Amino acid sequence: MDDRQREIAEIARLVREHLEWEAGLQGAGIPFWEAELGSEAEAEPETVAAAPIPDVPIARSPIAASVTASPIAAPPAAAAPVIASPTPEPVRISLPVPERIARLRVLADGAATCTLCRLHESRTHSVFARGNVEAEIAFVGEGPGANEDEQGLPFVGPAGQLLDKMIGAMGFDRDDVYVCNVVKCRPPENRTPQADEAAACDRYLTPQLETVGPKVIVALGRVAAESLGCAEPGRSWRGMWGSWRGIPVMPTYHPAFLLRSPEMKRPVWEDLQKVLGRIGRTPPSRSG
Ligand code: SF4
């Protein structure tokens, strides 16, 4: 296949994706969860900066060195999303549920008393995870906000409520999926986690995700995408398939960013539909 043929094939793929996406909207023109938000879209986010900042170069590796300098969300992708070449077989630990729970409990207990980075100094509670330990989909955010720090659970504030709607629009209950963050303790003033903090907390994140072994990971925001090695220097990242230890990763905008930029819900919904496609599902009908 020459360049011209490849270009035509790519255009055909994009048109097909768009038509599939339109079909998924079932005439609504907007994602289901967008119509339900109403005034909540004006709520204050908990864990992100007020506005995106430009991309900065990073090293492409898990827990990238410049994770601190990057925003949780970036301007819309300039390039069309491209599905990466086939990834290697995921490295999964297939444990019975009780063993998964036990293993995760050990990790959570470790995080609760952890002093490996400075974030422990101001935390009320560490925030480990919520959800199904056998989930098909794991959502990975940046770090706990004020509500999460207070309750010890991830995504329980306005951003969490929006995430739950996104999950519901995908046809899942909030407890069907697994939800966690890159860092388990709240960064002061909701600042972006620093590189050494994310690196320190990887001792929890990596075994956590390995234990759950989801079919797909959704990285919520650029920090999560970078931490999972799925955002490249100076390049668009949202909607671009990546891979973490063989598990496909879809990086998309953080729900807290969507609270401030509701116009970005449409591309996020496109990303979530790709995730559904990856696990052989389609969005539920609005009537169903
Ligand atoms: Fe430990 Fe992670 Fe909390 Fe830092 S953020 S103190 S590494 S649990």
PDB file of C-alpha atoms and ligand atoms in Angstrom:
ATOM      1  CA  MET A   1       0.000   0.000   0.000  1.00  0.00           C
ATOM      2  CA  ASP A   2       1.490   3.360  -1.027  1.00  0.00           C
ATOM      3  CA  ASP A   3       1.149   6.673   0.811  1.00  0.00           C
ATOM      4  CA  ARG A   4      -1.882   7.731  -1.212  1.00  0.00           C
ATOM      5  CA  GLN A   5      -3.703   4.497  -0.502  1.00  0.00           C
ATOM      6  CA  ARG A   6      -2.807   4.742   3.168  1.00  0.00           C
ATOM      7  CA  GLU A   7      -4.176   8.286   3.269  1.00  0.00           C
ATOM      8  CA  ILE A   8      -7.452   7.189   1.653  1.00  0.00           C
ATOM      9  CA  ALA A   9      -7.723   4.264   4.059  1.00  0.00           C
ATOM     10  CA  GLU A  10      -7.165   6.585   7.022  1.00  0.00           C
ATOM     11  CA  ILE A  11      -9.841   8.993   5.777  1.00  0.00           C
ATOM     12  CA  ALA A  12     -12.239   6.079   5.320  1.00  0.00           C
ATOM     13  CA  ARG A  13     -11.481   4.894   8.853  1.00  0.00           C
ATOM     14  CA  LEU A  14     -12.152   8.334  10.308  1.00  0.00           C
ATOM     15  CA  VAL A  15     -15.432   8.682   8.380  1.00  0.00           C
ATOM     16  CA  ARG A  16     -16.489   5.247   9.592  1.00  0.00           C
ATOM     17  CA  GLU A  17     -15.607   6.141  13.175  1.00  0.00           C
ATOM     18  CA  HIS A  18     -17.555   9.361  12.923  1.00  0.00           C
ATOM     19  CA  LEU A  19     -20.620   7.600  11.512  1.00  0.00           C
ATOM     20  CA  GLU A  20     -20.415   5.009  14.265  1.00  0.00           C
ATOM     21  CA  TRP A  21     -20.165   7.761  16.797  1.00  0.00           C
ATOM     22  CA  GLU A  22     -23.179   9.565  15.342  1.00  0.00           C
ATOM     23  CA  ALA A  23     -25.106   6.302  15.425  1.00  0.00           C
ATOM     24  CA  GLY A  24     -24.115   5.881  19.047  1.00  0.00           C
ATOM     25  CA  LEU A  25     -25.689   9.220  19.876  1.00  0.00           C
ATOM     26  CA  GLN A  26     -28.992   7.893  18.545  1.00  0.00           C
ATOM     27  CA  GLY A  27     -30.113  11.238  17.290  1.00  0.00           C
ATOM     28  CA  ALA A  28     -29.470  13.004  20.566  1.00  0.00           C
ATOM     29  CA  GLY A  29     -26.530  14.934  19.092  1.00  0.00           C
ATOM     30  CA  ILE A  30     -24.782  14.919  22.454  1.00  0.00           C
ATOM     31  CA  PRO A  31     -23.661  12.260  24.870  1.00  0.00           C
ATOM     32  CA  PHE A  32     -26.375  11.046  27.234  1.00  0.00           C
ATOM     33  CA  TRP A  33     -24.524  12.318  30.248  1.00  0.00           C
ATOM     34  CA  GLU A  34     -24.058  15.786  28.796  1.00  0.00           C
ATOM     35  CA  ALA A  35     -27.787  16.386  28.655  1.00  0.00           C
ATOM     36  CA  GLU A  36     -28.134  15.368  32.283  1.00  0.00           C
ATOM     37  CA  LEU A  37     -25.596  17.736  33.734  1.00  0.00           C
ATOM     38  CA  GLY A  38     -27.471  20.999  33.799  1.00  0.00           C
ATOM     39  CA  SER A  39     -26.009  23.524  36.186  1.00  0.00           C
ATOM     40  CA  GLU A  40     -23.566  21.007  37.620  1.00  0.00           C
ATOM     41  CA  ALA A  41     -21.252  21.931  34.789  1.00  0.00           C
ATOM     42  CA  GLU A  42     -20.635  25.169  36.671  1.00  0.00           C
ATOM     43  CA  ALA A  43     -19.501  23.405  39.824  1.00  0.00           C
ATOM     44  CA  GLU A  44     -15.983  23.892  41.068  1.00  0.00           C
ATOM     45  CA  PRO A  45     -13.597  21.112  40.141  1.00  0.00           C
ATOM     46  CA  GLU A  46     -11.597  19.546  42.908  1.00  0.00           C
ATOM     47  CA  THR A  47      -8.397  18.341  41.462  1.00  0.00           C
ATOM     48  CA  VAL A  48      -7.390  20.339  38.425  1.00  0.00           C
ATOM     49  CA  ALA A  49      -5.982  23.711  37.579  1.00  0.00           C
ATOM     50  CA  ALA A  50      -8.386  26.324  36.305  1.00  0.00           C
ATOM     51  CA  ALA A  51      -7.205  26.095  32.731  1.00  0.00           C
ATOM     52  CA  PRO A  52      -5.026  23.858  30.575  1.00  0.00           C
ATOM     53  CA  ILE A  53      -1.401  24.782  30.137  1.00  0.00           C
ATOM     54  CA  PRO A  54       0.621  24.055  27.012  1.00  0.00           C
ATOM     55  CA  ASP A  55       2.271  20.700  26.467  1.00  0.00           C
ATOM     56  CA  VAL A  56       5.823  20.324  27.712  1.00  0.00           C
ATOM     57  CA  PRO A  57       8.430  17.751  26.748  1.00  0.00           C
ATOM     58  CA  ILE A  58       8.505  14.628  28.842  1.00  0.00           C
ATOM     59  CA  ALA A  59      10.363  11.372  28.885  1.00  0.00           C
ATOM     60  CA  ARG A  60       8.214   8.503  27.625  1.00  0.00           C
ATOM     61  CA  SER A  61       8.266   6.167  30.538  1.00  0.00           C
ATOM     62  CA  PRO A  62       5.980   5.181  33.371  1.00  0.00           C
ATOM     63  CA  ILE A  63       5.874   8.016  35.877  1.00  0.00           C
ATOM     64  CA  ALA A  64       7.563  10.418  33.535  1.00  0.00           C
ATOM     65  CA  ALA A  65      10.066  12.808  35.009  1.00  0.00           C
ATOM     66  CA  SER A  66       8.176  15.945  34.063  1.00  0.00           C
ATOM     67  CA  VAL A  67       4.806  14.811  35.286  1.00  0.00           C
ATOM     68  CA  THR A  68       4.620  17.823  37.558  1.00  0.00           C
ATOM     69  CA  ALA A  69       4.981  20.390  34.843  1.00  0.00           C
ATOM     70  CA  SER A  70       2.123  19.109  32.781  1.00  0.00           C
ATOM     71  CA  PRO A  71      -1.535  19.999  32.930  1.00  0.00           C
ATOM     72  CA  ILE A  72      -4.316  17.607  33.723  1.00  0.00           C
ATOM     73  CA  ALA A  73      -5.851  18.520  30.448  1.00  0.00           C
ATOM     74  CA  ALA A  74      -4.586  20.028  27.233  1.00  0.00           C
ATOM     75  CA  PRO A  75      -6.174  21.848  24.311  1.00  0.00           C
ATOM     76  CA  PRO A  76      -8.098  19.696  21.854  1.00  0.00           C
ATOM     77  CA  ALA A  77      -6.042  17.277  19.848  1.00  0.00           C
ATOM     78  CA  ALA A  78      -4.846  18.753  16.564  1.00  0.00           C
ATOM     79  CA  ALA A  79      -4.276  15.409  14.933  1.00  0.00           C
ATOM     80  CA  ALA A  80      -6.850  12.724  14.288  1.00  0.00           C
ATOM     81  CA  PRO A  81      -6.811   9.923  16.848  1.00  0.00           C
ATOM     82  CA  VAL A  82      -4.744   7.001  15.689  1.00  0.00           C
ATOM     83  CA  ILE A  83      -5.079   3.519  17.110  1.00  0.00           C
ATOM     84  CA  ALA A  84      -1.661   2.251  17.973  1.00  0.00           C
ATOM     85  CA  SER A  85      -0.225  -0.867  16.444  1.00  0.00           C
ATOM     86  CA  PRO A  86      -1.193  -4.119  18.153  1.00  0.00           C
ATOM     87  CA  THR A  87       0.040  -4.233  21.718  1.00  0.00           C
ATOM     88  CA  PRO A  88       1.713  -7.221  23.321  1.00  0.00           C
ATOM     89  CA  GLU A  89      -0.330  -9.582  25.440  1.00  0.00           C
ATOM     90  CA  PRO A  90      -1.276  -7.889  28.681  1.00  0.00           C
ATOM     91  CA  VAL A  91       0.679  -8.921  31.717  1.00  0.00           C
ATOM     92  CA  ARG A  92      -2.125  -9.900  34.056  1.00  0.00           C
ATOM     93  CA  ILE A  93      -2.162 -11.566  37.383  1.00  0.00           C
ATOM     94  CA  SER A  94      -5.124 -13.887  37.373  1.00  0.00           C
ATOM     95  CA  LEU A  95      -5.942 -14.317  41.023  1.00  0.00           C
ATOM     96  CA  PRO A  96      -9.146 -15.484  42.668  1.00  0.00           C
ATOM     97  CA  VAL A  97     -11.209 -12.613  44.014  1.00  0.00           C
ATOM     98  CA  PRO A  98     -10.395 -13.217  47.698  1.00  0.00           C
ATOM     99  CA  GLU A  99      -6.693 -13.103  46.900  1.00  0.00           C
ATOM    100  CA  ARG A 100      -7.125  -9.969  44.852  1.00  0.00           C
ATOM    101  CA  ILE A 101      -8.974  -8.343  47.722  1.00  0.00           C
ATOM    102  CA  ALA A 102      -6.327  -9.443  50.196  1.00  0.00           C
ATOM    103  CA  ARG A 103      -3.515  -8.190  48.017  1.00  0.00           C
ATOM    104  CA  LEU A 104      -5.231  -4.845  47.432  1.00  0.00           C
ATOM    105  CA  ARG A 105      -5.977  -4.519  51.115  1.00  0.00           C
ATOM    106  CA  VAL A 106      -2.303  -4.885  51.938  1.00  0.00           C
ATOM    107  CA  LEU A 107      -1.498  -2.169  49.435  1.00  0.00           C
ATOM    108  CA  ALA A 108      -4.245   0.101  50.756  1.00  0.00           C
ATOM    109  CA  ASP A 109      -3.068  -0.407  54.315  1.00  0.00           C
ATOM    110  CA  GLY A 110       0.423   0.458  53.205  1.00  0.00           C
ATOM    111  CA  ALA A 111      -0.772   3.667  51.569  1.00  0.00           C
ATOM    112  CA  ALA A 112      -2.738   4.610  54.674  1.00  0.00           C
ATOM    113  CA  THR A 113       0.437   4.814  56.745  1.00  0.00           C
ATOM    114  CA  CYS A 114       2.834   5.669  53.953  1.00  0.00           C
ATOM    115  CA  THR A 115       5.350   8.454  54.433  1.00  0.00           C
ATOM    116  CA  LEU A 116       7.324   7.925  51.248  1.00  0.00           C
ATOM    117  CA  CYS A 117       6.620  11.378  49.903  1.00  0.00           C
ATOM    118  CA  ARG A 118       5.717  14.795  51.284  1.00  0.00           C
ATOM    119  CA  LEU A 119       2.025  14.373  50.442  1.00  0.00           C
ATOM    120  CA  HIS A 120       1.498  12.380  53.618  1.00  0.00           C
ATOM    121  CA  GLU A 121       2.109  15.524  55.676  1.00  0.00           C
ATOM    122  CA  SER A 122      -1.191  17.197  54.852  1.00  0.00           C
ATOM    123  CA  ARG A 123      -3.479  14.263  54.130  1.00  0.00           C
ATOM    124  CA  THR A 124      -6.518  13.433  56.199  1.00  0.00           C
ATOM    125  CA  HIS A 125      -6.940  10.029  54.592  1.00  0.00           C
ATOM    126  CA  SER A 126      -5.079   8.262  51.872  1.00  0.00           C
ATOM    127  CA  VAL A 127      -7.375   7.452  48.967  1.00  0.00           C
ATOM    128  CA  PHE A 128      -6.712   4.072  47.465  1.00  0.00           C
ATOM    129  CA  ALA A 129      -9.534   2.998  45.150  1.00  0.00           C
ATOM    130  CA  ARG A 130     -13.130   2.051  44.743  1.00  0.00           C
ATOM    131  CA  GLY A 131     -14.954  -0.446  42.586  1.00  0.00           C
ATOM    132  CA  ASN A 132     -14.785  -3.940  41.177  1.00  0.00           C
ATOM    133  CA  VAL A 133     -11.505  -5.799  41.658  1.00  0.00           C
ATOM    134  CA  GLU A 134     -12.304  -7.797  38.508  1.00  0.00           C
ATOM    135  CA  ALA A 135     -13.337  -4.805  36.443  1.00  0.00           C
ATOM    136  CA  GLU A 136     -13.020  -4.762  32.676  1.00  0.00           C
ATOM    137  CA  ILE A 137     -12.250  -1.051  32.802  1.00  0.00           C
ATOM    138  CA  ALA A 138     -10.060   0.861  35.242  1.00  0.00           C
ATOM    139  CA  PHE A 139     -10.174   4.647  35.404  1.00  0.00           C
ATOM    140  CA  VAL A 140      -6.994   6.298  36.654  1.00  0.00           C
ATOM    141  CA  GLY A 141      -7.106   9.937  37.729  1.00  0.00           C
ATOM    142  CA  GLU A 142      -4.495  12.314  39.047  1.00  0.00           C
ATOM    143  CA  GLY A 143      -4.945  12.546  42.793  1.00  0.00           C
ATOM    144  CA  PRO A 144      -7.512  13.071  45.540  1.00  0.00           C
ATOM    145  CA  GLY A 145      -9.264  16.387  46.049  1.00  0.00           C
ATOM    146  CA  ALA A 146     -10.723  17.838  49.217  1.00  0.00           C
ATOM    147  CA  ASN A 147     -13.825  15.650  49.277  1.00  0.00           C
ATOM    148  CA  GLU A 148     -11.783  12.547  48.568  1.00  0.00           C
ATOM    149  CA  ASP A 149      -9.253  13.400  51.244  1.00  0.00           C
ATOM    150  CA  GLU A 150     -12.060  13.849  53.731  1.00  0.00           C
ATOM    151  CA  GLN A 151     -13.898  10.639  52.851  1.00  0.00           C
ATOM    152  CA  GLY A 152     -10.988   8.443  51.860  1.00  0.00           C
ATOM    153  CA  LEU A 153     -12.645   7.496  48.570  1.00  0.00           C
ATOM    154  CA  PRO A 154     -11.765   8.547  45.022  1.00  0.00           C
ATOM    155  CA  PHE A 155     -14.028  10.667  42.842  1.00  0.00           C
ATOM    156  CA  VAL A 156     -16.758  11.503  45.323  1.00  0.00           C
ATOM    157  CA  GLY A 157     -17.061  15.242  44.614  1.00  0.00           C
ATOM    158  CA  PRO A 158     -18.573  17.029  41.598  1.00  0.00           C
ATOM    159  CA  ALA A 159     -15.961  15.542  39.276  1.00  0.00           C
ATOM    160  CA  GLY A 160     -16.779  12.111  40.656  1.00  0.00           C
ATOM    161  CA  GLN A 161     -20.473  12.652  40.046  1.00  0.00           C
ATOM    162  CA  LEU A 162     -19.707  13.515  36.457  1.00  0.00           C
ATOM    163  CA  LEU A 163     -17.468  10.453  36.151  1.00  0.00           C
ATOM    164  CA  ASP A 164     -20.320   8.312  37.420  1.00  0.00           C
ATOM    165  CA  LYS A 165     -22.554   9.733  34.699  1.00  0.00           C
ATOM    166  CA  MET A 166     -19.922   8.982  32.103  1.00  0.00           C
ATOM    167  CA  ILE A 167     -19.673   5.424  33.437  1.00  0.00           C
ATOM    168  CA  GLY A 168     -23.465   5.133  33.397  1.00  0.00           C
ATOM    169  CA  ALA A 169     -23.624   6.339  29.805  1.00  0.00           C
ATOM    170  CA  MET A 170     -21.229   3.522  28.926  1.00  0.00           C
ATOM    171  CA  GLY A 171     -23.707   1.023  30.339  1.00  0.00           C
ATOM    172  CA  PHE A 172     -21.977   0.344  33.634  1.00  0.00           C
ATOM    173  CA  ASP A 173     -22.840   0.922  37.231  1.00  0.00           C
ATOM    174  CA  ARG A 174     -20.235   2.939  39.125  1.00  0.00           C
ATOM    175  CA  ASP A 175     -19.287  -0.183  41.054  1.00  0.00           C
ATOM    176  CA  ASP A 176     -18.741  -2.238  37.903  1.00  0.00           C
ATOM    177  CA  VAL A 177     -15.489  -0.428  37.133  1.00  0.00           C
ATOM    178  CA  TYR A 178     -12.316   0.204  39.097  1.00  0.00           C
ATOM    179  CA  VAL A 179     -11.318   3.770  39.969  1.00  0.00           C
ATOM    180  CA  CYS A 180      -8.041   4.995  41.434  1.00  0.00           C
ATOM    181  CA  ASN A 181      -5.495   7.791  41.171  1.00  0.00           C
ATOM    182  CA  VAL A 182      -1.818   8.190  40.379  1.00  0.00           C
ATOM    183  CA  VAL A 183      -1.096   9.504  43.874  1.00  0.00           C
ATOM    184  CA  LYS A 184      -2.993   8.307  46.903  1.00  0.00           C
ATOM    185  CA  CYS A 185      -2.673  11.438  49.030  1.00  0.00           C
ATOM    186  CA  ARG A 186      -4.084  14.855  48.248  1.00  0.00           C
ATOM    187  CA  PRO A 187      -1.595  17.385  46.891  1.00  0.00           C
ATOM    188  CA  PRO A 188      -1.858  20.667  48.846  1.00  0.00           C
ATOM    189  CA  GLU A 189      -4.157  23.212  47.217  1.00  0.00           C
ATOM    190  CA  ASN A 190      -4.981  20.568  44.616  1.00  0.00           C
ATOM    191  CA  ARG A 191      -1.732  21.238  42.825  1.00  0.00           C
ATOM    192  CA  THR A 192      -0.417  18.821  40.254  1.00  0.00           C
ATOM    193  CA  PRO A 193       1.522  15.931  41.821  1.00  0.00           C
ATOM    194  CA  GLN A 194       5.258  16.345  41.451  1.00  0.00           C
ATOM    195  CA  ALA A 195       7.367  13.816  39.597  1.00  0.00           C
ATOM    196  CA  ASP A 196       8.954  12.341  42.697  1.00  0.00           C
ATOM    197  CA  GLU A 197       5.556  12.035  44.365  1.00  0.00           C
ATOM    198  CA  ALA A 198       4.099  10.170  41.401  1.00  0.00           C
ATOM    199  CA  ALA A 199       7.200   8.006  41.208  1.00  0.00           C
ATOM    200  CA  ALA A 200       7.007   7.176  44.907  1.00  0.00           C
ATOM    201  CA  CYS A 201       3.348   6.278  44.671  1.00  0.00           C
ATOM    202  CA  ASP A 202       3.932   3.999  41.712  1.00  0.00           C
ATOM    203  CA  ARG A 203       4.821   1.324  44.247  1.00  0.00           C
ATOM    204  CA  TYR A 204       1.067   1.234  44.894  1.00  0.00           C
ATOM    205  CA  LEU A 205      -0.325   2.027  41.458  1.00  0.00           C
ATOM    206  CA  THR A 206       1.548  -0.637  39.518  1.00  0.00           C
ATOM    207  CA  PRO A 207       0.668  -3.640  41.703  1.00  0.00           C
ATOM    208  CA  GLN A 208      -2.822  -2.239  42.081  1.00  0.00           C
ATOM    209  CA  LEU A 209      -3.465  -2.233  38.332  1.00  0.00           C
ATOM    210  CA  GLU A 210      -1.644  -5.522  37.866  1.00  0.00           C
ATOM    211  CA  THR A 211      -3.867  -7.145  40.475  1.00  0.00           C
ATOM    212  CA  VAL A 212      -7.102  -5.881  38.957  1.00  0.00           C
ATOM    213  CA  GLY A 213      -5.878  -6.588  35.418  1.00  0.00           C
ATOM    214  CA  PRO A 214      -8.505  -4.618  33.493  1.00  0.00           C
ATOM    215  CA  LYS A 215      -9.016  -5.112  29.778  1.00  0.00           C
ATOM    216  CA  VAL A 216      -8.689  -1.361  29.225  1.00  0.00           C
ATOM    217  CA  ILE A 217      -7.416   1.540  31.302  1.00  0.00           C
ATOM    218  CA  VAL A 218      -8.866   5.024  30.883  1.00  0.00           C
ATOM    219  CA  ALA A 219      -6.316   7.666  31.876  1.00  0.00           C
ATOM    220  CA  LEU A 220      -8.195  10.715  33.118  1.00  0.00           C
ATOM    221  CA  GLY A 221      -6.100  13.756  32.275  1.00  0.00           C
ATOM    222  CA  ARG A 222      -2.592  14.298  31.031  1.00  0.00           C
ATOM    223  CA  VAL A 223      -0.927  13.546  34.368  1.00  0.00           C
ATOM    224  CA  ALA A 224      -2.446  10.075  34.434  1.00  0.00           C
ATOM    225  CA  ALA A 225      -1.601   9.550  30.777  1.00  0.00           C
ATOM    226  CA  GLU A 226       2.009  10.553  31.399  1.00  0.00           C
ATOM    227  CA  SER A 227       2.265   8.428  34.488  1.00  0.00           C
ATOM    228  CA  LEU A 228       1.136   5.412  32.485  1.00  0.00           C
ATOM    229  CA  GLY A 229       3.616   6.245  29.744  1.00  0.00           C
ATOM    230  CA  CYS A 230       0.898   7.180  27.263  1.00  0.00           C
ATOM    231  CA  ALA A 231       1.589  10.858  26.542  1.00  0.00           C
ATOM    232  CA  GLU A 232       4.480  11.862  24.352  1.00  0.00           C
ATOM    233  CA  PRO A 233       6.576  15.033  24.348  1.00  0.00           C
ATOM    234  CA  GLY A 234       4.852  17.969  22.699  1.00  0.00           C
ATOM    235  CA  ARG A 235       2.221  15.797  21.090  1.00  0.00           C
ATOM    236  CA  SER A 236      -1.498  15.424  21.258  1.00  0.00           C
ATOM    237  CA  TRP A 237      -2.510  12.753  23.698  1.00  0.00           C
ATOM    238  CA  ARG A 238      -6.281  12.756  24.144  1.00  0.00           C
ATOM    239  CA  GLY A 239      -7.948   9.968  22.233  1.00  0.00           C
ATOM    240  CA  MET A 240      -4.676   8.305  21.234  1.00  0.00           C
ATOM    241  CA  TRP A 241      -4.450   4.636  22.229  1.00  0.00           C
ATOM    242  CA  GLY A 242      -1.460   3.809  24.343  1.00  0.00           C
ATOM    243  CA  SER A 243      -0.354   0.769  26.295  1.00  0.00           C
ATOM    244  CA  TRP A 244       0.653   0.115  29.868  1.00  0.00           C
ATOM    245  CA  ARG A 245       2.279  -3.255  30.443  1.00  0.00           C
ATOM    246  CA  GLY A 246       0.332  -4.630  27.519  1.00  0.00           C
ATOM    247  CA  ILE A 247      -3.013  -3.231  28.647  1.00  0.00           C
ATOM    248  CA  PRO A 248      -4.579  -0.744  26.185  1.00  0.00           C
ATOM    249  CA  VAL A 249      -4.842   2.769  27.622  1.00  0.00           C
ATOM    250  CA  MET A 250      -7.216   5.435  26.368  1.00  0.00           C
ATOM    251  CA  PRO A 251      -6.167   8.882  27.584  1.00  0.00           C
ATOM    252  CA  THR A 252      -9.003  11.374  27.819  1.00  0.00           C
ATOM    253  CA  TYR A 253      -9.847  14.557  29.653  1.00  0.00           C
ATOM    254  CA  HIS A 254     -10.354  14.538  33.407  1.00  0.00           C
ATOM    255  CA  PRO A 255     -13.990  15.061  34.482  1.00  0.00           C
ATOM    256  CA  ALA A 256     -12.904  18.024  36.605  1.00  0.00           C
ATOM    257  CA  PHE A 257     -11.637  19.677  33.440  1.00  0.00           C
ATOM    258  CA  LEU A 258     -14.976  18.916  31.793  1.00  0.00           C
ATOM    259  CA  LEU A 259     -16.772  20.765  34.568  1.00  0.00           C
ATOM    260  CA  ARG A 260     -14.978  23.902  33.421  1.00  0.00           C
ATOM    261  CA  SER A 261     -14.966  23.064  29.725  1.00  0.00           C
ATOM    262  CA  PRO A 262     -18.234  21.271  29.010  1.00  0.00           C
ATOM    263  CA  GLU A 263     -17.678  21.697  25.278  1.00  0.00           C
ATOM    264  CA  MET A 264     -15.019  18.994  25.620  1.00  0.00           C
ATOM    265  CA  LYS A 265     -17.545  16.357  26.616  1.00  0.00           C
ATOM    266  CA  ARG A 266     -18.118  15.395  23.007  1.00  0.00           C
ATOM    267  CA  PRO A 267     -14.539  14.253  22.315  1.00  0.00           C
ATOM    268  CA  VAL A 268     -14.470  12.475  25.658  1.00  0.00           C
ATOM    269  CA  TRP A 269     -17.611  10.609  24.710  1.00  0.00           C
ATOM    270  CA  GLU A 270     -15.904   9.602  21.476  1.00  0.00           C
ATOM    271  CA  ASP A 271     -13.009   8.234  23.531  1.00  0.00           C
ATOM    272  CA  LEU A 272     -15.309   6.294  25.827  1.00  0.00           C
ATOM    273  CA  GLN A 273     -17.058   4.732  22.858  1.00  0.00           C
ATOM    274  CA  LYS A 274     -13.698   3.552  21.568  1.00  0.00           C
ATOM    275  CA  VAL A 275     -13.117   1.970  24.962  1.00  0.00           C
ATOM    276  CA  LEU A 276     -16.452   0.178  24.709  1.00  0.00           C
ATOM    277  CA  GLY A 277     -15.543  -1.016  21.241  1.00  0.00           C
ATOM    278  CA  ARG A 278     -12.261  -2.373  22.556  1.00  0.00           C
ATOM    279  CA  ILE A 279     -14.107  -4.649  24.968  1.00  0.00           C
ATOM    280  CA  GLY A 280     -16.806  -5.575  22.474  1.00  0.00           C
ATOM    281  CA  ARG A 281     -19.577  -3.429  23.861  1.00  0.00           C
ATOM    282  CA  THR A 282     -21.796  -0.646  22.555  1.00  0.00           C
ATOM    283  CA  PRO A 283     -23.450   2.170  24.502  1.00  0.00           C
ATOM    284  CA  PRO A 284     -26.898   1.259  25.854  1.00  0.00           C
ATOM    285  CA  SER A 285     -29.933   2.691  24.115  1.00  0.00           C
ATOM    286  CA  ARG A 286     -31.451   5.689  25.823  1.00  0.00           C
ATOM    287  CA  SER A 287     -34.743   3.891  26.215  1.00  0.00           C
ATOM    288  CA  GLY A 288     -33.066   0.758  27.534  1.00  0.00           C
TER     289      GLY A 288
HETATM  290 FE1  SF4 B   1       2.897   7.404  50.087  1.00  0.00          FE
HETATM  291 FE2  SF4 B   1       1.654   7.774  47.741  1.00  0.00          FE
HETATM  292 FE3  SF4 B   1       0.802   9.088  49.913  1.00  0.00          FE
HETATM  293 FE4  SF4 B   1       3.138   9.735  48.785  1.00  0.00          FE
HETATM  294  S1  SF4 B   1       1.104   9.948  47.843  1.00  0.00           S
HETATM  295  S2  SF4 B   1       2.751   9.471  50.992  1.00  0.00           S
HETATM  296  S3  SF4 B   1       3.884   7.732  48.080  1.00  0.00           S
HETATM  297  S4  SF4 B   1       0.759   6.866  49.579  1.00  0.00           S
END
